[in-house]
Amino acid sequence: MAKVPNTDNSAQKTYTRTGCSCTYNGPRETIYDLSVAGRNCLEAPASELPALDLSDIPTLSDYLANEGEGPTLPQVTETDIMRHYTHLASMNFGVDGGMYPLGSCTMKYNPRLNEDAARLPGFANLHPYQPEYSTQGILQLMYELQEDLAEIAGFDATSLQPSAGAHGEYAALMAFRAAHLARTEGKTARTKVIIPDTAHGTNPASVAMAGYETVTVPSSSEGLVDLDALRQLLDEDVAAFMLTNPNTLGLFEPQIIEINEACHAVGAFTYCDGANLNAILGVARPGDMGFDALHINLHKTFSTPHGGGGPGAGPICVKAELAPFLPGPIVAKFIHEDTDTALYSLAMPEDSIGRVRSFYGNVAVMVRAWTYIRSLGGEGLKSVAHQAVLSANYLRVVLQEHYKVAFDDVCMHEFVLTGAPFRDEGGVRTLDVAKRLLDYGFHPPTIYFPLLVEEAMMIEPTETEPLKDLMLLQRQ
């Protein structure tokens, strides 16, 4: 078969990644560049079985447009294949190899202890159809995690079912709908949900999925919710207000109590997007701020690798009024009358909105989160927030020498720069900056979000990055 030529076959790339000099020697070869006629991985001996009549079975060539010819595949040995794809894998970037400062995504290093716990045979080999008497260990862990998350966040009840943050948003909005209908005995369903212009993109998507109309409230000049504008939008047709606190600009809402009180005054629920919980973990509780519901990204705040589609988990915590409407099943605890021992069982809340996924959620993620909470303890969880905020403010200050900060104030776990001056003065876009960081072996931050900041660069260093690595990013 003819080889497909590679037009760029001579480049050598050298860069520094977190203090290590890495050189990729040799040409940038595709698998087709390695192809040599006659090469293959193996040759099987001739079959001794009688030939089968396969004339009536369609083959790939029957569906191809190029006159029945099959695809042009490279002819390579197993050694060629193994070394080629191992080389490509070594070029992948991951948090185990360097900083991953994606704003709002909390791409931090996750302790291997938590990975080991999730792989224990007693957890890894469970089957969801096992009877409850044989799964008491995992049910106890899930029950304790429910209680821990409610206590950490300041709520009364938790459902572990949702599989991601957006999934949790949707489940909470459906619980809001059910609660509103219960308040009016099924006569009235509110139709609008208010979100700020700094909201994560999942918020309006979840609102639409839940059948509500999205209403956007603008930010003030300080990058916070404009309380006067919010009050003008609030009426008895508003089902809920969704807010990330601290918000996507990395700023904590100082008027959060007043915001929640204004929403509750018209009968609306308030929802906290927990994507940025890493910033206030163990320091402030959304439930104490007046929120009625919160989703928690276990795969961000509580130690589970994420990205590339999963796995994720987005449990929702709610106040007592909403507890009967939680998606289920959730884990209930009973005391055996004869033995006085604790038993655990799955149960549906009284007026549950039902299941939002099959089985019980991403259980391996729950094991990691439970282990993380137990290994850190209360003071350790608080230190997560302290270190995350300290790291972000350090970078914000040192990068001010080279970039413009969109909202120049003390930030929480993340901050937003704007590359607009570079664009206006020299035609350099934020995308160019991000690509240049890649050239030097640094994963770029989130760019062009939030949308209200021109040429945005949103940076979150997290609490697991040492000072020497923050200083390396500063020098680039």
mmCIF file of N, CA, C and O in Angstrom, residues 1 16 45 70 90 92 120 124 141 145 156 190 198 206 275 331 344 361 385 390 418 424 459 468 472:
data_model
loop_
_atom_site.group_PDB
_atom_site.id
_atom_site.type_symbol
_atom_site.label_atom_id
_atom_site.label_comp_id
_atom_site.label_asym_id
_atom_site.label_seq_id
_atom_site.Cartn_x
_atom_site.Cartn_y
_atom_site.Cartn_z
ATOM 1 N N MET A 1 0.840 -1.193 0.000
ATOM 2 C CA MET A 1 0.000 0.000 0.000
ATOM 3 C C MET A 1 0.875 1.242 0.000
ATOM 4 O O MET A 1 1.929 1.280 0.619
ATOM 5 N N THR A 16 10.464 23.136 28.492
ATOM 6 C CA THR A 16 10.638 22.873 29.916
ATOM 7 C C THR A 16 9.274 22.712 30.556
ATOM 8 O O THR A 16 8.391 23.542 30.368
ATOM 9 N N PRO A 45 -1.058 -19.235 11.213
ATOM 10 C CA PRO A 45 -0.964 -20.436 10.377
ATOM 11 C C PRO A 45 -2.267 -20.685 9.643
ATOM 12 O O PRO A 45 -3.340 -20.232 10.058
ATOM 13 N N GLY A 70 -11.204 -1.407 0.178
ATOM 14 C CA GLY A 70 -11.139 -1.143 1.599
ATOM 15 C C GLY A 70 -10.284 0.074 1.900
ATOM 16 O O GLY A 70 -9.677 0.650 1.002
ATOM 17 N N SER A 90 3.293 9.750 25.738
ATOM 18 C CA SER A 90 4.240 10.512 26.558
ATOM 19 C C SER A 90 4.122 12.006 26.307
ATOM 20 O O SER A 90 4.572 12.812 27.128
ATOM 21 N N ASN A 92 1.169 13.511 25.957
ATOM 22 C CA ASN A 92 -0.061 13.990 26.581
ATOM 23 C C ASN A 92 0.268 14.778 27.842
ATOM 24 O O ASN A 92 1.229 14.483 28.543
ATOM 25 N N LEU A 120 -10.055 -1.132 46.196
ATOM 26 C CA LEU A 120 -10.141 -2.269 47.115
ATOM 27 C C LEU A 120 -11.168 -3.271 46.583
ATOM 28 O O LEU A 120 -12.267 -2.875 46.162
ATOM 29 N N ALA A 124 -14.535 -2.497 44.523
ATOM 30 C CA ALA A 124 -14.437 -2.594 43.066
ATOM 31 C C ALA A 124 -15.225 -3.761 42.497
ATOM 32 O O ALA A 124 -15.661 -3.714 41.344
ATOM 33 N N LEU A 141 -20.709 3.606 53.837
ATOM 34 C CA LEU A 141 -19.867 4.673 53.308
ATOM 35 C C LEU A 141 -20.716 5.748 52.625
ATOM 36 O O LEU A 141 -20.493 6.957 52.832
ATOM 37 N N LEU A 145 -21.075 9.629 53.721
ATOM 38 C CA LEU A 145 -20.743 10.688 52.778
ATOM 39 C C LEU A 145 -21.913 11.661 52.638
ATOM 40 O O LEU A 145 -21.712 12.885 52.587
ATOM 41 N N ASP A 156 -29.499 20.048 55.053
ATOM 42 C CA ASP A 156 -30.179 19.039 55.877
ATOM 43 C C ASP A 156 -30.189 17.654 55.264
ATOM 44 O O ASP A 156 -30.324 16.663 55.987
ATOM 45 N N ARG A 190 -44.306 27.987 38.453
ATOM 46 C CA ARG A 190 -43.574 29.176 38.044
ATOM 47 C C ARG A 190 -42.767 28.871 36.780
ATOM 48 O O ARG A 190 -42.440 27.716 36.511
ATOM 49 N N THR A 198 -22.363 36.101 34.749
ATOM 50 C CA THR A 198 -21.100 35.410 34.990
ATOM 51 C C THR A 198 -21.283 33.900 35.142
ATOM 52 O O THR A 198 -20.320 33.188 35.439
ATOM 53 N N SER A 206 -29.161 23.908 31.894
ATOM 54 C CA SER A 206 -29.982 23.145 32.843
ATOM 55 C C SER A 206 -31.358 23.769 32.998
ATOM 56 O O SER A 206 -32.365 23.058 33.124
ATOM 57 N N ALA A 275 -19.430 24.632 41.827
ATOM 58 C CA ALA A 275 -18.195 24.432 41.063
ATOM 59 C C ALA A 275 -16.990 25.072 41.736
ATOM 60 O O ALA A 275 -15.866 24.617 41.550
ATOM 61 N N VAL A 331 -29.567 6.641 50.922
ATOM 62 C CA VAL A 331 -29.297 5.621 51.933
ATOM 63 C C VAL A 331 -29.890 6.054 53.259
ATOM 64 O O VAL A 331 -29.672 7.188 53.715
ATOM 65 N N TYR A 344 -28.129 -0.447 57.052
ATOM 66 C CA TYR A 344 -28.302 0.571 56.028
ATOM 67 C C TYR A 344 -29.124 0.009 54.881
ATOM 68 O O TYR A 344 -28.963 -1.150 54.483
ATOM 69 N N GLY A 361 -25.427 6.038 41.300
ATOM 70 C CA GLY A 361 -24.423 7.072 41.112
ATOM 71 C C GLY A 361 -23.064 6.455 40.832
ATOM 72 O O GLY A 361 -22.920 5.235 40.774
ATOM 73 N N ALA A 385 -8.953 25.371 51.298
ATOM 74 C CA ALA A 385 -9.420 26.685 50.871
ATOM 75 C C ALA A 385 -8.346 27.746 51.094
ATOM 76 O O ALA A 385 -8.098 28.597 50.225
ATOM 77 N N LEU A 390 -4.635 31.506 48.706
ATOM 78 C CA LEU A 390 -3.298 32.096 48.763
ATOM 79 C C LEU A 390 -2.575 31.940 47.424
ATOM 80 O O LEU A 390 -1.952 32.886 46.914
ATOM 81 N N THR A 418 -7.255 39.852 31.325
ATOM 82 C CA THR A 418 -7.717 40.163 29.979
ATOM 83 C C THR A 418 -6.514 40.430 29.080
ATOM 84 O O THR A 418 -5.596 41.162 29.452
ATOM 85 N N ASP A 424 -5.073 44.908 21.138
ATOM 86 C CA ASP A 424 -5.226 46.263 20.601
ATOM 87 C C ASP A 424 -3.892 46.869 20.178
ATOM 88 O O ASP A 424 -3.820 47.618 19.190
ATOM 89 N N ILE A 459 -7.639 31.802 35.519
ATOM 90 C CA ILE A 459 -6.547 31.001 36.081
ATOM 91 C C ILE A 459 -6.895 30.537 37.482
ATOM 92 O O ILE A 459 -7.268 31.328 38.346
ATOM 93 N N LYS A 468 7.332 26.722 43.952
ATOM 94 C CA LYS A 468 8.307 26.700 42.858
ATOM 95 C C LYS A 468 7.622 26.554 41.505
ATOM 96 O O LYS A 468 8.096 27.105 40.500
ATOM 97 N N LEU A 472 7.497 29.200 38.293
ATOM 98 C CA LEU A 472 7.827 28.825 36.918
ATOM 99 C C LEU A 472 6.793 29.412 35.943
ATOM 100 O O LEU A 472 7.142 29.944 34.889
#
